[in-house]
Amino acid sequence: MLYTLEEIYKKKEDQTYDRKSARKNPKGLSNHIVAFANADGGTLVIGIEDDFTVTGIDDYQNNVNDILRVPFDYCKPSVRVMTETVDCIDKDGKANHLLIITIPQSSELHANQQDDVYYRMGDKSKKLNFDERLQLMYAKGSRYYEDEPVFRSSIDDIDFDFVEEYCKKIGYGKSAKEYIQQNNDYVVRHDGREEMSGAALLLFGKNPQRFFQRARVRFIRYDGTEAKVGTEMNVIKDEIFHGRILDVVRQALDFVSSQIKMFDDRITVESPGSLPGIVRLNNLRTVHFSRNPKIAEFLHQYEYVKEFGEGIDRMFHEMENAGLPAPEYSDNAFMLNATIRNGEINGEINSDIGELNPALLYLNKNESAVYHLIEEIPQISRQKMAEKIGVSSRTIDRTIQSLIKKNLIRRKGSKKTGHWEIIE
């Protein structure tokens, strides 16, 4: 049981907890069970009234038996719950029992017996309207946005020269037109019309922005470490990249690599939309879900995606190996933010030194430590550096190479008898 009895007696209803009387109509409980399953999971306690009065379940056994069948008989598809009965003392001071129903977060979309979909929001189980239900279906992978037909589109909107290039890349033997017509449901028959799927237009369209105006990447470079508005506006670069997905990815990466950072101390990427499936901020590194698998597979062919689901965990490892802070993720109002910091500014290096060489202000923790060790002990070995800083020899090698590339240190003489020099 997730909570103690004392917590159950006093706990207020919230995103993952609710309580109901054992007298409640069992069918009505299906709304709360599917709401928890569709959201983050939760605990449903039967035998406590809305005013916290403990009435137990012993006097309502017939109703309780029906309640136990609700996840299977009144939820579509069935919700696999865990149940347990615990001892309690009711309002009359008598020994009684509570029924604890634990509902796990589900990767499926669940509805009640009337085909209504509920979602847990705060302390309420909210019935979703059509658009909200559709968005939840996309998020859980019950339906993919990339597969939806695009109104008023046709095969004439496809750039077959580009399709032909792609066919050669993947070794497809038939014509470009046959590839579009016979693969990945790129052509969708809808209401008697043939329309193109979203994936077809985003990947191979002549002008994807005709149908998806917000399908773009925007880069904003700020002067300083915060975004300002009005008379203090500090935007110094503002670039927008349009075109097919491959074009946008290539242009954006080339441009960003030339800019190094978005703010003086970090890059922040904002992506519209909520986290998909059962992915949450606390399981980003271990739980993987592709919101648009066909687009992901396409980028995999061009090696922008190495292995499905490995990107975030790889970022954490790369940042750690470089001695940089871990990536930071946050979600707010259907916007996911990822922030990558370039180290501690003015952390271990004196600002006066930074005035002599501004590059010193942007060293990460390991770079700063190695720089100071070389300053103090020019003959220090890589092994001694690793021991003093508490990192691996490989990390020291990468750090030294980084400092050399930044033109901050150099090696004089041989590996055995030489020494390090600080470049003034």
Coordinates of C-alpha atoms in Angstrom, one line a residue:
M1 CA 0.0 0.0 0.0
L2 CA 1.4 3.4 -1.0
Y3 CA 0.0 5.3 1.9
T4 CA -0.3 4.6 5.7
L5 CA -3.7 4.5 7.3
E6 CA -3.1 7.8 9.0
E7 CA -2.3 9.4 5.6
I8 CA -5.4 7.8 4.0
Y9 CA -7.6 9.2 6.8
K10 CA -6.3 12.8 6.3
K11 CA -5.1 12.9 2.7
K12 CA -6.9 15.3 0.4
E13 CA -7.9 14.3 -3.1
D14 CA -5.3 15.2 -5.7
Q15 CA -3.8 14.2 -9.1
T16 CA -3.1 10.6 -7.9
Y17 CA -5.5 10.1 -5.0
D18 CA -9.3 9.9 -4.6
R19 CA -11.7 8.4 -2.0
K20 CA -15.3 7.2 -2.4
S21 CA -18.0 5.7 -0.3
A22 CA -18.7 2.0 -0.7
R23 CA -22.4 3.0 -1.3
K24 CA -21.4 4.7 -4.6
N25 CA -22.9 3.3 -7.8
P26 CA -20.1 1.0 -9.1
K27 CA -20.6 2.1 -12.8
G28 CA -19.8 5.7 -11.8
L29 CA -16.4 4.6 -10.5
S30 CA -15.3 3.7 -14.0
N31 CA -14.9 7.4 -14.7
H32 CA -12.3 7.8 -12.0
I33 CA -10.5 4.5 -12.9
V34 CA -10.1 5.4 -16.6
A35 CA -9.1 9.0 -15.6
F36 CA -6.2 7.7 -13.5
A37 CA -5.2 5.1 -16.1
N38 CA -5.2 7.8 -18.9
A39 CA -3.1 10.2 -16.8
D40 CA -0.4 9.3 -14.2
G41 CA -2.1 6.4 -12.4
G42 CA -3.4 6.7 -8.9
T43 CA -4.9 5.2 -5.8
L44 CA -8.7 5.0 -5.2
V45 CA -9.8 4.3 -1.6
I46 CA -13.3 2.8 -1.1
G47 CA -14.9 3.2 2.3
I48 CA -14.3 6.9 3.2
E49 CA -16.9 9.6 2.6
D50 CA -16.2 13.0 1.0
D51 CA -16.2 14.6 4.5
F52 CA -13.4 12.1 5.6
T53 CA -15.9 10.0 7.6
V54 CA -14.7 6.4 7.7
T55 CA -17.7 4.1 6.9
G56 CA -15.8 1.1 5.7
I57 CA -17.0 -1.6 3.2
D58 CA -18.2 -4.4 5.5
D59 CA -21.9 -3.4 5.4
Y60 CA -21.8 -3.1 1.6
Q61 CA -20.4 -6.4 0.4
N62 CA -22.7 -6.8 -2.6
N63 CA -21.8 -3.3 -3.8
V64 CA -18.1 -4.0 -3.2
N65 CA -18.2 -7.2 -5.3
D66 CA -19.6 -5.1 -8.2
I67 CA -16.9 -2.5 -7.6
L68 CA -14.2 -5.1 -8.0
R69 CA -15.6 -5.9 -11.5
V70 CA -15.7 -2.3 -12.7
P71 CA -12.1 -2.2 -14.2
F72 CA -13.0 -5.3 -16.3
D73 CA -16.7 -4.9 -17.0
Y74 CA -17.1 -1.1 -17.4
C75 CA -13.7 0.1 -18.8
K76 CA -12.7 -0.3 -22.4
P77 CA -10.2 -1.8 -22.7
S78 CA -10.0 -3.3 -19.3
V79 CA -7.7 -1.6 -16.8
R80 CA -5.4 -3.9 -14.9
V81 CA -5.6 -2.7 -11.3
M82 CA -4.3 -4.1 -8.0
T83 CA -6.6 -4.4 -5.0
E84 CA -6.1 -5.0 -1.3
T85 CA -8.3 -4.9 1.8
V86 CA -6.9 -3.2 4.9
D87 CA -8.2 -3.1 8.5
C88 CA -9.6 0.1 9.8
I89 CA -11.8 1.5 12.6
D90 CA -15.0 3.1 11.3
K91 CA -16.9 6.1 12.6
D92 CA -18.8 4.0 15.2
G93 CA -15.5 2.7 16.6
K94 CA -16.0 -0.8 15.1
A95 CA -13.5 -2.9 13.3
N96 CA -14.1 -2.6 9.6
H97 CA -12.2 -2.6 6.3
L98 CA -11.2 -0.3 3.4
L99 CA -10.7 -1.4 -0.2
I100 CA -7.6 0.1 -1.8
I101 CA -7.5 0.1 -5.6
T102 CA -4.2 1.0 -7.2
I103 CA -4.5 2.0 -10.9
P104 CA -1.3 2.0 -12.9
Q105 CA -0.6 4.6 -15.6
S106 CA -1.5 3.0 -18.9
S107 CA 0.0 3.3 -22.4
E108 CA -3.5 2.7 -23.9
L109 CA -6.5 5.0 -24.2
H110 CA -9.3 3.9 -21.9
A111 CA -13.0 4.8 -22.0
N112 CA -16.0 4.0 -19.7
Q113 CA -18.9 1.8 -20.7
Q114 CA -20.5 4.7 -22.5
D115 CA -17.4 5.3 -24.5
D116 CA -16.6 8.6 -22.7
V117 CA -12.9 9.3 -22.0
Y118 CA -11.9 10.8 -18.7
Y119 CA -8.5 12.2 -17.7
R120 CA -7.3 13.1 -14.2
M121 CA -6.6 16.8 -13.7
G122 CA -5.8 17.9 -10.2
D123 CA -8.5 16.5 -7.9
K124 CA -11.1 16.0 -10.6
S125 CA -11.7 13.4 -13.3
K126 CA -12.5 15.5 -16.4
K127 CA -14.5 14.3 -19.3
L128 CA -12.6 15.1 -22.5
N129 CA -14.2 16.7 -25.5
F130 CA -13.5 15.4 -29.1
D131 CA -10.4 17.5 -29.6
E132 CA -8.9 16.7 -26.2
R133 CA -9.6 13.0 -26.8
L134 CA -7.9 13.1 -30.1
Q135 CA -4.8 14.8 -28.6
L136 CA -4.7 12.1 -25.9
M137 CA -4.9 9.4 -28.6
Y138 CA -1.9 11.0 -30.4
A139 CA 0.0 11.3 -27.1
K140 CA -0.5 7.6 -26.3
G141 CA 0.1 6.3 -29.8
S142 CA -3.4 5.0 -30.2
R143 CA -3.4 7.2 -33.3
Y144 CA -0.6 9.1 -35.0
Y145 CA -0.9 12.7 -36.2
E146 CA 1.5 12.0 -39.0
D147 CA -1.0 9.5 -40.5
E148 CA -3.9 11.9 -40.7
P149 CA -5.1 12.9 -44.2
V150 CA -4.4 16.6 -45.0
F151 CA -7.4 18.4 -46.4
R152 CA -7.2 19.5 -50.0
S153 CA -3.8 17.9 -50.5
S154 CA -3.0 15.6 -53.4
I155 CA -0.2 13.6 -54.9
D156 CA 0.6 16.7 -57.0
D157 CA 2.0 18.3 -53.8
I158 CA 4.8 15.8 -53.6
D159 CA 8.3 16.6 -54.9
F160 CA 9.1 13.4 -56.8
D161 CA 12.7 14.5 -57.6
F162 CA 13.4 14.4 -53.9
V163 CA 11.5 11.1 -53.5
E164 CA 13.7 9.6 -56.2
E165 CA 16.8 10.7 -54.3
Y166 CA 15.5 9.1 -51.1
C167 CA 14.6 5.9 -53.0
K168 CA 18.2 5.6 -54.2
K169 CA 19.5 6.2 -50.6
I170 CA 17.4 3.3 -49.2
G171 CA 17.8 1.0 -52.2
Y172 CA 14.1 1.1 -53.3
G173 CA 13.9 -0.5 -56.7
K174 CA 10.6 0.8 -58.0
S175 CA 9.7 4.3 -59.1
A176 CA 9.4 7.3 -56.8
K177 CA 5.6 7.5 -57.5
E178 CA 5.2 3.8 -56.6
Y179 CA 7.1 4.4 -53.4
I180 CA 4.6 7.1 -52.3
Q181 CA 1.6 5.1 -53.4
Q182 CA 2.6 1.7 -51.9
N183 CA 4.4 2.5 -48.7
N184 CA 3.6 3.8 -45.2
D185 CA 0.1 4.8 -46.1
Y186 CA 1.3 8.1 -47.5
V187 CA -1.8 8.2 -49.7
V188 CA -5.0 8.2 -47.6
R189 CA -8.5 7.6 -49.0
H190 CA -10.9 9.8 -47.1
D191 CA -14.5 10.6 -47.9
G192 CA -14.1 9.4 -51.5
R193 CA -10.9 11.5 -52.0
E194 CA -7.3 10.7 -52.2
E195 CA -5.3 12.9 -49.9
M196 CA -1.7 12.8 -48.6
S197 CA -0.8 12.0 -45.0
G198 CA 0.9 14.6 -42.8
A199 CA 4.1 12.5 -43.0
A200 CA 4.1 12.5 -46.8
L201 CA 3.9 16.3 -47.0
L202 CA 6.4 17.0 -44.2
L203 CA 8.9 14.6 -45.6
F204 CA 8.4 14.9 -49.4
G205 CA 6.2 17.9 -50.0
K206 CA 7.0 20.7 -52.4
N207 CA 5.9 23.3 -49.9
P208 CA 5.0 21.7 -46.5
Q209 CA 4.3 25.2 -45.0
R210 CA 1.3 25.6 -47.3
F211 CA -0.5 23.0 -45.1
F212 CA 1.6 23.3 -41.9
Q213 CA 2.4 27.0 -41.3
R214 CA 4.0 26.4 -37.9
A215 CA 6.2 23.5 -39.2
R216 CA 9.4 25.4 -38.7
V217 CA 12.4 25.9 -36.5
R218 CA 13.1 29.4 -35.1
F219 CA 16.4 30.4 -33.6
I220 CA 16.7 33.4 -31.3
R221 CA 20.1 34.6 -30.0
Y222 CA 20.0 36.8 -26.9
D223 CA 22.7 39.2 -25.6
G224 CA 23.2 38.1 -22.0
T225 CA 21.6 35.4 -19.9
E226 CA 17.9 36.3 -20.0
A227 CA 15.3 37.3 -22.5
K228 CA 14.2 40.9 -22.3
V229 CA 11.3 42.8 -24.0
G230 CA 10.3 46.3 -24.8
T231 CA 13.0 49.0 -24.6
E232 CA 15.4 46.4 -23.2
M233 CA 14.9 44.0 -26.0
N234 CA 18.2 42.0 -26.3
V235 CA 17.6 39.8 -29.4
I236 CA 20.6 40.0 -31.6
K237 CA 19.8 37.2 -34.1
D238 CA 16.4 35.8 -35.1
E239 CA 16.3 33.2 -37.9
I240 CA 13.5 31.0 -39.1
F241 CA 14.0 27.8 -41.1
H242 CA 11.3 26.4 -43.5
G243 CA 11.0 23.6 -45.9
R244 CA 10.8 19.8 -45.7
I245 CA 11.9 18.3 -42.4
L246 CA 15.3 17.2 -43.8
D247 CA 16.0 20.8 -45.1
V248 CA 14.9 22.3 -41.8
V249 CA 17.1 20.0 -39.7
R250 CA 20.2 20.6 -41.9
Q251 CA 19.8 24.4 -42.0
A252 CA 19.1 24.6 -38.3
L253 CA 22.0 22.4 -37.2
D254 CA 24.4 24.3 -39.5
F255 CA 23.3 27.7 -38.2
V256 CA 23.2 26.7 -34.5
S257 CA 26.7 25.2 -34.6
S258 CA 28.0 28.5 -35.9
Q259 CA 26.3 30.4 -33.1
I260 CA 27.5 28.1 -30.2
K261 CA 24.9 29.4 -27.7
M262 CA 21.5 30.9 -27.5
F263 CA 22.0 32.7 -24.3
D264 CA 25.6 33.5 -23.0
D265 CA 25.4 30.5 -20.7
R266 CA 23.0 28.0 -22.3
I267 CA 20.9 26.7 -25.2
T268 CA 17.2 26.2 -24.5
V269 CA 15.1 24.3 -27.0
E270 CA 11.3 24.8 -26.8
S271 CA 9.1 22.1 -28.4
P272 CA 5.3 22.5 -28.6
G273 CA 3.2 19.7 -27.3
S274 CA 3.0 17.6 -24.1
L275 CA 5.2 14.6 -23.3
P276 CA 3.9 11.5 -25.3
G277 CA 2.6 8.2 -24.0
I278 CA 3.7 7.3 -20.5
V279 CA 6.8 9.5 -20.8
R280 CA 7.2 11.9 -17.8
L281 CA 9.9 14.2 -16.6
N282 CA 11.0 11.6 -14.0
N283 CA 11.4 8.8 -16.5
L284 CA 12.7 10.5 -19.6
R285 CA 16.0 8.5 -19.6
T286 CA 14.4 5.1 -19.4
V287 CA 11.0 5.3 -21.1
H288 CA 10.9 5.9 -24.8
F289 CA 8.1 6.7 -27.1
S290 CA 8.1 7.9 -30.7
R291 CA 5.3 10.4 -31.4
N292 CA 5.9 10.2 -35.2
P293 CA 7.6 6.9 -35.9
K294 CA 7.6 7.3 -39.7
I295 CA 9.4 10.6 -39.5
A296 CA 11.8 9.2 -36.9
E297 CA 12.6 6.3 -39.3
F298 CA 13.2 8.7 -42.1
L299 CA 15.7 10.8 -40.0
H300 CA 17.3 7.5 -38.9
Q301 CA 18.1 6.8 -42.6
Y302 CA 20.0 10.2 -42.7
E303 CA 21.7 9.4 -39.4
Y304 CA 20.2 12.3 -37.5
V305 CA 18.6 9.6 -35.3
K306 CA 21.2 7.0 -34.3
E307 CA 19.1 4.6 -32.2
F308 CA 15.5 5.0 -31.4
G309 CA 15.0 6.1 -27.8
E310 CA 18.7 6.7 -27.0
G311 CA 19.0 10.4 -27.6
I312 CA 18.1 11.8 -24.1
D313 CA 20.1 9.2 -22.2
R314 CA 23.1 9.9 -24.5
M315 CA 22.8 13.6 -23.8
F316 CA 23.1 13.0 -20.1
H317 CA 26.2 10.8 -20.6
E318 CA 27.9 13.2 -23.0
M319 CA 27.3 16.2 -20.6
E320 CA 28.6 14.2 -17.7
N321 CA 31.7 13.0 -19.6
A322 CA 32.4 16.7 -20.5
G323 CA 32.1 17.8 -16.9
L324 CA 29.0 19.9 -17.7
P325 CA 25.7 20.2 -15.8
A326 CA 23.0 17.6 -16.7
P327 CA 20.4 18.6 -19.2
E328 CA 17.4 20.3 -17.6
Y329 CA 13.8 19.5 -18.8
S330 CA 10.6 21.2 -17.8
D331 CA 7.0 21.2 -19.2
N332 CA 4.6 24.1 -19.0
A333 CA 1.3 24.8 -20.8
F334 CA 1.9 22.1 -23.5
M335 CA 5.5 23.3 -24.1
L336 CA 8.5 21.1 -23.4
N337 CA 11.7 22.9 -22.6
A338 CA 15.2 21.4 -22.7
T339 CA 18.2 23.4 -21.5
I340 CA 21.8 22.6 -22.0
R341 CA 24.3 24.7 -20.0
N342 CA 27.9 25.4 -21.0
G343 CA 29.2 25.4 -17.4
E344 CA 29.5 27.7 -14.4
I345 CA 30.1 31.3 -15.4
N346 CA 32.5 33.0 -13.0
G347 CA 32.4 29.8 -10.9
E348 CA 35.9 28.9 -10.1
I349 CA 37.8 31.4 -12.2
N350 CA 38.4 35.0 -11.0
S351 CA 36.5 37.6 -13.1
D352 CA 39.7 39.6 -13.4
I353 CA 41.4 36.7 -15.2
G354 CA 38.3 36.5 -17.4
E355 CA 38.8 40.1 -18.4
L356 CA 42.3 39.1 -19.6
N357 CA 40.9 36.1 -21.6
P358 CA 37.0 36.0 -21.9
A359 CA 37.2 32.3 -22.9
L360 CA 38.0 31.5 -19.3
L361 CA 34.6 32.6 -18.2
Y362 CA 33.0 29.7 -20.1
L363 CA 35.0 26.8 -18.8
N364 CA 33.1 23.8 -17.4
K365 CA 34.0 22.4 -14.0
N366 CA 36.6 19.9 -15.3
E367 CA 38.2 22.4 -17.7
S368 CA 38.5 24.9 -14.9
A369 CA 40.0 22.3 -12.5
V370 CA 42.6 21.2 -15.1
Y371 CA 43.5 24.7 -16.0
H372 CA 44.2 25.6 -12.4
L373 CA 46.3 22.5 -11.8
I374 CA 48.4 23.3 -14.8
E375 CA 48.8 26.8 -13.5
E376 CA 50.0 25.5 -10.2
I377 CA 52.0 22.4 -11.4
P378 CA 53.1 22.7 -15.0
Q379 CA 54.8 19.2 -14.8
I380 CA 51.6 17.5 -13.5
S381 CA 50.7 14.2 -15.2
R382 CA 47.4 13.2 -16.6
Q383 CA 47.1 10.5 -14.0
K384 CA 47.7 13.0 -11.2
M385 CA 45.1 15.3 -12.7
A386 CA 42.5 12.4 -12.7
E387 CA 43.3 11.5 -9.1
K388 CA 43.1 15.1 -7.8
I389 CA 39.8 15.9 -9.7
G390 CA 38.3 12.5 -9.2
V391 CA 37.5 11.7 -12.8
S392 CA 38.6 9.1 -15.3
S393 CA 41.7 9.3 -17.5
R394 CA 39.5 9.5 -20.6
T395 CA 37.7 12.5 -19.1
I396 CA 41.1 14.2 -18.5
D397 CA 42.2 13.5 -22.1
R398 CA 38.9 15.0 -23.5
T399 CA 39.3 18.0 -21.2
I400 CA 42.9 18.6 -22.2
Q401 CA 42.0 18.4 -25.9
S402 CA 39.2 20.9 -25.3
L403 CA 41.6 23.4 -23.6
I404 CA 44.1 23.0 -26.4
K405 CA 41.4 23.7 -29.0
K406 CA 40.4 26.8 -27.1
N407 CA 44.0 27.9 -27.3
L408 CA 44.3 28.1 -23.5
I409 CA 47.1 25.5 -22.9
R410 CA 49.9 23.8 -24.9
R411 CA 52.4 21.0 -24.3
K412 CA 56.2 21.8 -24.4
G413 CA 58.6 18.9 -24.8
S414 CA 57.9 15.1 -24.6
K415 CA 55.2 13.3 -22.8
K416 CA 57.6 12.1 -20.1
T417 CA 59.9 15.0 -19.6
G418 CA 57.9 17.9 -20.9
H419 CA 55.5 20.3 -19.2
W420 CA 52.3 22.2 -19.7
E421 CA 52.2 26.0 -20.5
I422 CA 49.4 28.4 -20.0
I423 CA 48.8 30.5 -23.1
E424 CA 48.5 34.1 -22.0

